[in-house]
Amino acid sequence: MNGKLIVFEGIDGSGKSTQAKLLSEKLKTLGFNSEYTFEPTNREYGKKLRDSFSSNRLTIDEELDLFILDRKMHIECDMTPWLNEGKVVVLDRYYYSSIAYQGARGYDIEKIKSLHADFIIEPDLVFIFNFEIDKCLKRIEASRGATNLLENKSYLEKVDLIFKKFQGNKFIHIDASLSIDEIHNNILSFVKPLISN
Ligand code: ADP
Ligand code: TYD
């Protein structure tokens, strides 16, 4: 695979999708082949998951199973072919979200990692957005009018604590309180060296 995989993570409303889409568009204007994509996907399993967030949350085992099935399909049908074509894949949420969200719901984190070990493609960069939970919830209410079953403060606090623990060379923690342009430029400063290699 000669493409690159760049992942955006963080709690709901932190501004990930805005930045992931902006980055993918910017890369195209710079002459790179780029795809923006997201999880849960719009395929069968992803749709089932989204429905459950607005009506009746599944059991933790059902929920994690569906995220894994959805991710396997995403990797097999979309991401692997794109990466083989040399594209820069900009991915809005990945298995770090399973670690953080299903981990915060009580699933053993080491078990979540081991369930992914045999099929995951490791990313080149992971941006993790940090922003106050109250402000994230306000942004969601302002943009969508309502929050879903996952978007409550006490749950997102636990999720956020897990996200903050990802450390290492490929993890970049982003101050999401800055303006859209400032964050975009910050992100580009990490992405440009990666894609110019
Ligand atoms: P996420 O994908 O993390 O849930 P979004 O990118 O959908 O978040 O952003 C949620 C809302 O916040 C949107 O209405 C978006 O326009 C707004 N938003 C995103 N980034 C910023 C920012 N840096 N400053 C102010 N508002 C922002
Ligand atoms: P998404 O539609 O990306 O929401 P947002 O635009 O707010 O980021 O994701 C839906 C929800 O799914 C989000 O609250 C996070 C959750 N999620 C998990 O619980 N586990 C996972 O593995 C993934 C990918 C998402």
PDB file of N, CA and C in Angstrom, residues 86-166:
ATOM      1  N   GLY A  86      -2.772   4.549  -3.971  1.00  0.00           N
ATOM      2  CA  GLY A  86      -1.870   5.640  -3.570  1.00  0.00           C
ATOM      3  C   GLY A  86      -2.580   6.872  -3.044  1.00  0.00           C
ATOM      4  N   LYS A  87      -3.853   6.740  -2.702  1.00  0.00           N
ATOM      5  CA  LYS A  87      -4.612   7.914  -2.251  1.00  0.00           C
ATOM      6  C   LYS A  87      -4.309   8.290  -0.796  1.00  0.00           C
ATOM      7  N   VAL A  88      -4.587   9.555  -0.464  1.00  0.00           N
ATOM      8  CA  VAL A  88      -4.526   9.976   0.932  1.00  0.00           C
ATOM      9  C   VAL A  88      -5.950   9.842   1.479  1.00  0.00           C
ATOM     10  N   VAL A  89      -6.142   8.877   2.365  1.00  0.00           N
ATOM     11  CA  VAL A  89      -7.478   8.609   2.905  1.00  0.00           C
ATOM     12  C   VAL A  89      -7.630   9.382   4.218  1.00  0.00           C
ATOM     13  N   VAL A  90      -8.658  10.251   4.256  1.00  0.00           N
ATOM     14  CA  VAL A  90      -8.932  11.046   5.460  1.00  0.00           C
ATOM     15  C   VAL A  90     -10.149  10.431   6.129  1.00  0.00           C
ATOM     16  N   LEU A  91      -9.925   9.845   7.275  1.00  0.00           N
ATOM     17  CA  LEU A  91     -10.953   9.024   7.917  1.00  0.00           C
ATOM     18  C   LEU A  91     -11.470   9.676   9.203  1.00  0.00           C
ATOM     19  N   ASP A  92     -12.786   9.913   9.203  1.00  0.00           N
ATOM     20  CA  ASP A  92     -13.482  10.565  10.307  1.00  0.00           C
ATOM     21  C   ASP A  92     -13.967   9.455  11.258  1.00  0.00           C
ATOM     22  N   ARG A  93     -13.207   9.165  12.291  1.00  0.00           N
ATOM     23  CA  ARG A  93     -13.413   8.100  13.297  1.00  0.00           C
ATOM     24  C   ARG A  93     -12.941   6.740  12.792  1.00  0.00           C
ATOM     25  N   TYR A  94     -12.312   6.011  13.749  1.00  0.00           N
ATOM     26  CA  TYR A  94     -11.761   4.680  13.427  1.00  0.00           C
ATOM     27  C   TYR A  94     -11.819   3.850  14.699  1.00  0.00           C
ATOM     28  N   TYR A  95     -10.949   2.842  14.830  1.00  0.00           N
ATOM     29  CA  TYR A  95     -11.095   1.941  15.978  1.00  0.00           C
ATOM     30  C   TYR A  95     -10.755   2.586  17.309  1.00  0.00           C
ATOM     31  N   TYR A  96     -10.097   3.772  17.276  1.00  0.00           N
ATOM     32  CA  TYR A  96      -9.855   4.495  18.535  1.00  0.00           C
ATOM     33  C   TYR A  96     -11.197   4.918  19.150  1.00  0.00           C
ATOM     34  N   SER A  97     -12.189   5.174  18.277  1.00  0.00           N
ATOM     35  CA  SER A  97     -13.531   5.502  18.800  1.00  0.00           C
ATOM     36  C   SER A  97     -14.135   4.296  19.501  1.00  0.00           C
ATOM     37  N   SER A  98     -13.888   3.087  18.983  1.00  0.00           N
ATOM     38  CA  SER A  98     -14.406   1.891  19.678  1.00  0.00           C
ATOM     39  C   SER A  98     -13.731   1.755  21.044  1.00  0.00           C
ATOM     40  N   ILE A  99     -12.420   2.009  21.069  1.00  0.00           N
ATOM     41  CA  ILE A  99     -11.699   1.917  22.345  1.00  0.00           C
ATOM     42  C   ILE A  99     -12.280   2.934  23.334  1.00  0.00           C
ATOM     43  N   ALA A 100     -12.496   4.175  22.846  1.00  0.00           N
ATOM     44  CA  ALA A 100     -12.946   5.234  23.751  1.00  0.00           C
ATOM     45  C   ALA A 100     -14.436   5.091  24.126  1.00  0.00           C
ATOM     46  N   TYR A 101     -15.317   4.887  23.150  1.00  0.00           N
ATOM     47  CA  TYR A 101     -16.770   4.888  23.431  1.00  0.00           C
ATOM     48  C   TYR A 101     -17.247   3.568  24.040  1.00  0.00           C
ATOM     49  N   GLN A 102     -16.774   2.430  23.453  1.00  0.00           N
ATOM     50  CA  GLN A 102     -17.225   1.170  24.037  1.00  0.00           C
ATOM     51  C   GLN A 102     -16.421   0.882  25.312  1.00  0.00           C
ATOM     52  N   GLY A 103     -15.170   1.372  25.360  1.00  0.00           N
ATOM     53  CA  GLY A 103     -14.391   1.276  26.599  1.00  0.00           C
ATOM     54  C   GLY A 103     -15.065   2.071  27.719  1.00  0.00           C
ATOM     55  N   ALA A 104     -15.561   3.261  27.385  1.00  0.00           N
ATOM     56  CA  ALA A 104     -16.230   4.095  28.405  1.00  0.00           C
ATOM     57  C   ALA A 104     -17.539   3.461  28.869  1.00  0.00           C
ATOM     58  N   ARG A 105     -18.082   2.585  28.031  1.00  0.00           N
ATOM     59  CA  ARG A 105     -19.324   1.894  28.410  1.00  0.00           C
ATOM     60  C   ARG A 105     -19.025   0.646  29.242  1.00  0.00           C
ATOM     61  N   GLY A 106     -17.741   0.315  29.385  1.00  0.00           N
ATOM     62  CA  GLY A 106     -17.370  -0.773  30.278  1.00  0.00           C
ATOM     63  C   GLY A 106     -16.686  -1.956  29.628  1.00  0.00           C
ATOM     64  N   TYR A 107     -16.555  -1.931  28.281  1.00  0.00           N
ATOM     65  CA  TYR A 107     -15.915  -3.071  27.609  1.00  0.00           C
ATOM     66  C   TYR A 107     -14.409  -3.015  27.884  1.00  0.00           C
ATOM     67  N   ASP A 108     -13.800  -4.168  28.117  1.00  0.00           N
ATOM     68  CA  ASP A 108     -12.371  -4.213  28.418  1.00  0.00           C
ATOM     69  C   ASP A 108     -11.544  -3.669  27.228  1.00  0.00           C
ATOM     70  N   ILE A 109     -10.726  -2.693  27.485  1.00  0.00           N
ATOM     71  CA  ILE A 109     -10.019  -1.994  26.400  1.00  0.00           C
ATOM     72  C   ILE A 109      -9.009  -2.913  25.705  1.00  0.00           C
ATOM     73  N   GLU A 110      -8.326  -3.736  26.465  1.00  0.00           N
ATOM     74  CA  GLU A 110      -7.362  -4.657  25.837  1.00  0.00           C
ATOM     75  C   GLU A 110      -8.093  -5.633  24.916  1.00  0.00           C
ATOM     76  N   LYS A 111      -9.293  -6.028  25.328  1.00  0.00           N
ATOM     77  CA  LYS A 111     -10.090  -6.953  24.495  1.00  0.00           C
ATOM     78  C   LYS A 111     -10.507  -6.249  23.193  1.00  0.00           C
ATOM     79  N   ILE A 112     -10.894  -4.983  23.299  1.00  0.00           N
ATOM     80  CA  ILE A 112     -11.284  -4.235  22.083  1.00  0.00           C
ATOM     81  C   ILE A 112     -10.087  -4.201  21.119  1.00  0.00           C
ATOM     82  N   LYS A 113      -8.910  -3.905  21.670  1.00  0.00           N
ATOM     83  CA  LYS A 113      -7.715  -3.843  20.801  1.00  0.00           C
ATOM     84  C   LYS A 113      -7.463  -5.203  20.161  1.00  0.00           C
ATOM     85  N   SER A 114      -7.592  -6.281  20.947  1.00  0.00           N
ATOM     86  CA  SER A 114      -7.257  -7.599  20.398  1.00  0.00           C
ATOM     87  C   SER A 114      -8.271  -8.027  19.330  1.00  0.00           C
ATOM     88  N   LEU A 115      -9.522  -7.572  19.447  1.00  0.00           N
ATOM     89  CA  LEU A 115     -10.529  -7.908  18.428  1.00  0.00           C
ATOM     90  C   LEU A 115     -10.221  -7.241  17.077  1.00  0.00           C
ATOM     91  N   HIS A 116      -9.393  -6.190  17.119  1.00  0.00           N
ATOM     92  CA  HIS A 116      -9.045  -5.477  15.883  1.00  0.00           C
ATOM     93  C   HIS A 116      -7.695  -5.917  15.315  1.00  0.00           C
ATOM     94  N   ALA A 117      -6.914  -6.614  16.125  1.00  0.00           N
ATOM     95  CA  ALA A 117      -5.497  -6.807  15.782  1.00  0.00           C
ATOM     96  C   ALA A 117      -5.268  -7.475  14.429  1.00  0.00           C
ATOM     97  N   ASP A 118      -6.152  -8.396  14.043  1.00  0.00           N
ATOM     98  CA  ASP A 118      -5.844  -9.156  12.823  1.00  0.00           C
ATOM     99  C   ASP A 118      -6.380  -8.521  11.541  1.00  0.00           C
ATOM    100  N   PHE A 119      -7.055  -7.400  11.607  1.00  0.00           N
ATOM    101  CA  PHE A 119      -7.570  -6.841  10.334  1.00  0.00           C
ATOM    102  C   PHE A 119      -7.337  -5.346  10.151  1.00  0.00           C
ATOM    103  N   ILE A 120      -6.855  -4.676  11.171  1.00  0.00           N
ATOM    104  CA  ILE A 120      -6.782  -3.219  11.096  1.00  0.00           C
ATOM    105  C   ILE A 120      -5.609  -2.746  10.221  1.00  0.00           C
ATOM    106  N   ILE A 121      -5.786  -1.634   9.530  1.00  0.00           N
ATOM    107  CA  ILE A 121      -4.659  -0.976   8.855  1.00  0.00           C
ATOM    108  C   ILE A 121      -4.231   0.150   9.784  1.00  0.00           C
ATOM    109  N   GLU A 122      -2.983   0.164  10.169  1.00  0.00           N
ATOM    110  CA  GLU A 122      -2.534   1.207  11.104  1.00  0.00           C
ATOM    111  C   GLU A 122      -2.409   2.550  10.380  1.00  0.00           C
ATOM    112  N   PRO A 123      -2.937   3.621  10.965  1.00  0.00           N
ATOM    113  CA  PRO A 123      -2.841   4.927  10.305  1.00  0.00           C
ATOM    114  C   PRO A 123      -1.443   5.548  10.412  1.00  0.00           C
ATOM    115  N   ASP A 124      -1.215   6.550   9.553  1.00  0.00           N
ATOM    116  CA  ASP A 124       0.053   7.286   9.612  1.00  0.00           C
ATOM    117  C   ASP A 124      -0.019   8.406  10.631  1.00  0.00           C
ATOM    118  N   LEU A 125      -1.191   9.025  10.754  1.00  0.00           N
ATOM    119  CA  LEU A 125      -1.379  10.127  11.719  1.00  0.00           C
ATOM    120  C   LEU A 125      -2.768  10.015  12.333  1.00  0.00           C
ATOM    121  N   VAL A 126      -2.873  10.369  13.607  1.00  0.00           N
ATOM    122  CA  VAL A 126      -4.187  10.395  14.271  1.00  0.00           C
ATOM    123  C   VAL A 126      -4.326  11.739  14.986  1.00  0.00           C
ATOM    124  N   PHE A 127      -5.268  12.550  14.523  1.00  0.00           N
ATOM    125  CA  PHE A 127      -5.547  13.811  15.203  1.00  0.00           C
ATOM    126  C   PHE A 127      -6.654  13.579  16.225  1.00  0.00           C
ATOM    127  N   ILE A 128      -6.399  13.983  17.461  1.00  0.00           N
ATOM    128  CA  ILE A 128      -7.415  13.817  18.500  1.00  0.00           C
ATOM    129  C   ILE A 128      -7.829  15.209  18.988  1.00  0.00           C
ATOM    130  N   PHE A 129      -9.118  15.515  18.782  1.00  0.00           N
ATOM    131  CA  PHE A 129      -9.630  16.854  19.091  1.00  0.00           C
ATOM    132  C   PHE A 129     -10.008  16.979  20.563  1.00  0.00           C
ATOM    133  N   ASN A 130      -9.485  18.039  21.195  1.00  0.00           N
ATOM    134  CA  ASN A 130      -9.800  18.309  22.606  1.00  0.00           C
ATOM    135  C   ASN A 130     -10.597  19.598  22.712  1.00  0.00           C
ATOM    136  N   PHE A 131     -11.768  19.498  23.339  1.00  0.00           N
ATOM    137  CA  PHE A 131     -12.589  20.704  23.521  1.00  0.00           C
ATOM    138  C   PHE A 131     -13.519  20.449  24.695  1.00  0.00           C
ATOM    139  N   GLU A 132     -13.893  21.531  25.400  1.00  0.00           N
ATOM    140  CA  GLU A 132     -14.768  21.368  26.577  1.00  0.00           C
ATOM    141  C   GLU A 132     -16.080  20.681  26.185  1.00  0.00           C
ATOM    142  N   ILE A 133     -16.481  19.721  27.015  1.00  0.00           N
ATOM    143  CA  ILE A 133     -17.670  18.922  26.674  1.00  0.00           C
ATOM    144  C   ILE A 133     -18.938  19.788  26.594  1.00  0.00           C
ATOM    145  N   ASP A 134     -19.091  20.712  27.539  1.00  0.00           N
ATOM    146  CA  ASP A 134     -20.289  21.577  27.499  1.00  0.00           C
ATOM    147  C   ASP A 134     -20.374  22.339  26.174  1.00  0.00           C
ATOM    148  N   LYS A 135     -19.210  22.802  25.717  1.00  0.00           N
ATOM    149  CA  LYS A 135     -19.203  23.584  24.468  1.00  0.00           C
ATOM    150  C   LYS A 135     -19.479  22.678  23.268  1.00  0.00           C
ATOM    151  N   CYS A 136     -18.975  21.435  23.327  1.00  0.00           N
ATOM    152  CA  CYS A 136     -19.270  20.478  22.242  1.00  0.00           C
ATOM    153  C   CYS A 136     -20.781  20.241  22.179  1.00  0.00           C
ATOM    154  N   LEU A 137     -21.387  20.045  23.338  1.00  0.00           N
ATOM    155  CA  LEU A 137     -22.835  19.766  23.372  1.00  0.00           C
ATOM    156  C   LEU A 137     -23.616  20.977  22.844  1.00  0.00           C
ATOM    157  N   LYS A 138     -23.138  22.179  23.168  1.00  0.00           N
ATOM    158  CA  LYS A 138     -23.815  23.388  22.647  1.00  0.00           C
ATOM    159  C   LYS A 138     -23.713  23.451  21.129  1.00  0.00           C
ATOM    160  N   ARG A 139     -22.522  23.106  20.612  1.00  0.00           N
ATOM    161  CA  ARG A 139     -22.343  23.117  19.152  1.00  0.00           C
ATOM    162  C   ARG A 139     -23.300  22.131  18.480  1.00  0.00           C
ATOM    163  N   ILE A 140     -23.455  20.951  19.094  1.00  0.00           N
ATOM    164  CA  ILE A 140     -24.344  19.944  18.499  1.00  0.00           C
ATOM    165  C   ILE A 140     -25.779  20.465  18.505  1.00  0.00           C
ATOM    166  N   GLU A 141     -26.185  21.046  19.649  1.00  0.00           N
ATOM    167  CA  GLU A 141     -27.559  21.562  19.730  1.00  0.00           C
ATOM    168  C   GLU A 141     -27.775  22.665  18.705  1.00  0.00           C
ATOM    169  N   ALA A 142     -26.750  23.527  18.534  1.00  0.00           N
ATOM    170  CA  ALA A 142     -26.890  24.629  17.577  1.00  0.00           C
ATOM    171  C   ALA A 142     -26.953  24.106  16.145  1.00  0.00           C
ATOM    172  N   SER A 143     -26.201  23.047  15.840  1.00  0.00           N
ATOM    173  CA  SER A 143     -26.170  22.608  14.442  1.00  0.00           C
ATOM    174  C   SER A 143     -27.262  21.591  14.121  1.00  0.00           C
ATOM    175  N   ARG A 144     -27.578  20.714  15.074  1.00  0.00           N
ATOM    176  CA  ARG A 144     -28.553  19.643  14.778  1.00  0.00           C
ATOM    177  C   ARG A 144     -29.867  19.804  15.527  1.00  0.00           C
ATOM    178  N   GLY A 145     -29.876  20.678  16.511  1.00  0.00           N
ATOM    179  CA  GLY A 145     -31.115  20.929  17.255  1.00  0.00           C
ATOM    180  C   GLY A 145     -31.337  19.983  18.421  1.00  0.00           C
ATOM    181  N   ALA A 146     -30.700  18.795  18.377  1.00  0.00           N
ATOM    182  CA  ALA A 146     -30.918  17.824  19.461  1.00  0.00           C
ATOM    183  C   ALA A 146     -29.704  16.910  19.582  1.00  0.00           C
ATOM    184  N   THR A 147     -29.521  16.342  20.762  1.00  0.00           N
ATOM    185  CA  THR A 147     -28.429  15.392  20.972  1.00  0.00           C
ATOM    186  C   THR A 147     -28.991  13.972  20.937  1.00  0.00           C
ATOM    187  N   ASN A 148     -28.115  12.962  20.726  1.00  0.00           N
ATOM    188  CA  ASN A 148     -28.595  11.576  20.742  1.00  0.00           C
ATOM    189  C   ASN A 148     -28.226  10.901  22.068  1.00  0.00           C
ATOM    190  N   LEU A 149     -28.445   9.570  22.137  1.00  0.00           N
ATOM    191  CA  LEU A 149     -28.260   8.857  23.409  1.00  0.00           C
ATOM    192  C   LEU A 149     -26.800   8.821  23.880  1.00  0.00           C
ATOM    193  N   LEU A 150     -25.856   8.989  22.946  1.00  0.00           N
ATOM    194  CA  LEU A 150     -24.445   8.957  23.342  1.00  0.00           C
ATOM    195  C   LEU A 150     -23.949  10.325  23.794  1.00  0.00           C
ATOM    196  N   GLU A 151     -24.687  11.360  23.370  1.00  0.00           N
ATOM    197  CA  GLU A 151     -24.186  12.720  23.578  1.00  0.00           C
ATOM    198  C   GLU A 151     -24.673  13.301  24.897  1.00  0.00           C
ATOM    199  N   ASN A 152     -24.206  12.691  26.000  1.00  0.00           N
ATOM    200  CA  ASN A 152     -24.515  13.271  27.301  1.00  0.00           C
ATOM    201  C   ASN A 152     -23.220  13.456  28.075  1.00  0.00           C
ATOM    202  N   LYS A 153     -23.246  14.442  28.985  1.00  0.00           N
ATOM    203  CA  LYS A 153     -21.997  14.908  29.572  1.00  0.00           C
ATOM    204  C   LYS A 153     -21.237  13.818  30.327  1.00  0.00           C
ATOM    205  N   SER A 154     -21.923  13.048  31.171  1.00  0.00           N
ATOM    206  CA  SER A 154     -21.179  12.113  32.021  1.00  0.00           C
ATOM    207  C   SER A 154     -20.533  11.009  31.180  1.00  0.00           C
ATOM    208  N   TYR A 155     -21.213  10.571  30.125  1.00  0.00           N
ATOM    209  CA  TYR A 155     -20.625   9.546  29.252  1.00  0.00           C
ATOM    210  C   TYR A 155     -19.439  10.128  28.467  1.00  0.00           C
ATOM    211  N   LEU A 156     -19.644  11.321  27.897  1.00  0.00           N
ATOM    212  CA  LEU A 156     -18.573  11.918  27.086  1.00  0.00           C
ATOM    213  C   LEU A 156     -17.346  12.262  27.923  1.00  0.00           C
ATOM    214  N   GLU A 157     -17.533  12.530  29.223  1.00  0.00           N
ATOM    215  CA  GLU A 157     -16.370  12.774  30.098  1.00  0.00           C
ATOM    216  C   GLU A 157     -15.479  11.531  30.150  1.00  0.00           C
ATOM    217  N   LYS A 158     -16.121  10.370  30.251  1.00  0.00           N
ATOM    218  CA  LYS A 158     -15.348   9.112  30.306  1.00  0.00           C
ATOM    219  C   LYS A 158     -14.658   8.854  28.959  1.00  0.00           C
ATOM    220  N   VAL A 159     -15.409   9.120  27.879  1.00  0.00           N
ATOM    221  CA  VAL A 159     -14.856   8.923  26.536  1.00  0.00           C
ATOM    222  C   VAL A 159     -13.614   9.802  26.354  1.00  0.00           C
ATOM    223  N   ASP A 160     -13.756  11.063  26.760  1.00  0.00           N
ATOM    224  CA  ASP A 160     -12.684  12.044  26.589  1.00  0.00           C
ATOM    225  C   ASP A 160     -11.422  11.639  27.359  1.00  0.00           C
ATOM    226  N   LEU A 161     -11.605  11.091  28.557  1.00  0.00           N
ATOM    227  CA  LEU A 161     -10.444  10.651  29.358  1.00  0.00           C
ATOM    228  C   LEU A 161      -9.667   9.572  28.623  1.00  0.00           C
ATOM    229  N   ILE A 162     -10.385   8.676  27.939  1.00  0.00           N
ATOM    230  CA  ILE A 162      -9.692   7.608  27.192  1.00  0.00           C
ATOM    231  C   ILE A 162      -8.965   8.211  25.983  1.00  0.00           C
ATOM    232  N   PHE A 163      -9.640   9.127  25.266  1.00  0.00           N
ATOM    233  CA  PHE A 163      -8.964   9.765  24.124  1.00  0.00           C
ATOM    234  C   PHE A 163      -7.666  10.454  24.560  1.00  0.00           C
ATOM    235  N   LYS A 164      -7.689  11.088  25.731  1.00  0.00           N
ATOM    236  CA  LYS A 164      -6.504  11.840  26.174  1.00  0.00           C
ATOM    237  C   LYS A 164      -5.315  10.922  26.458  1.00  0.00           C
ATOM    238  N   LYS A 165      -5.599   9.628  26.664  1.00  0.00           N
ATOM    239  CA  LYS A 165      -4.497   8.696  26.997  1.00  0.00           C
ATOM    240  C   LYS A 165      -3.719   8.218  25.776  1.00  0.00           C
ATOM    241  N   PHE A 166      -4.224   8.459  24.564  1.00  0.00           N
ATOM    242  CA  PHE A 166      -3.461   8.035  23.384  1.00  0.00           C
ATOM    243  C   PHE A 166      -2.259   8.955  23.224  1.00  0.00           C
TER     244      PHE A 166
END
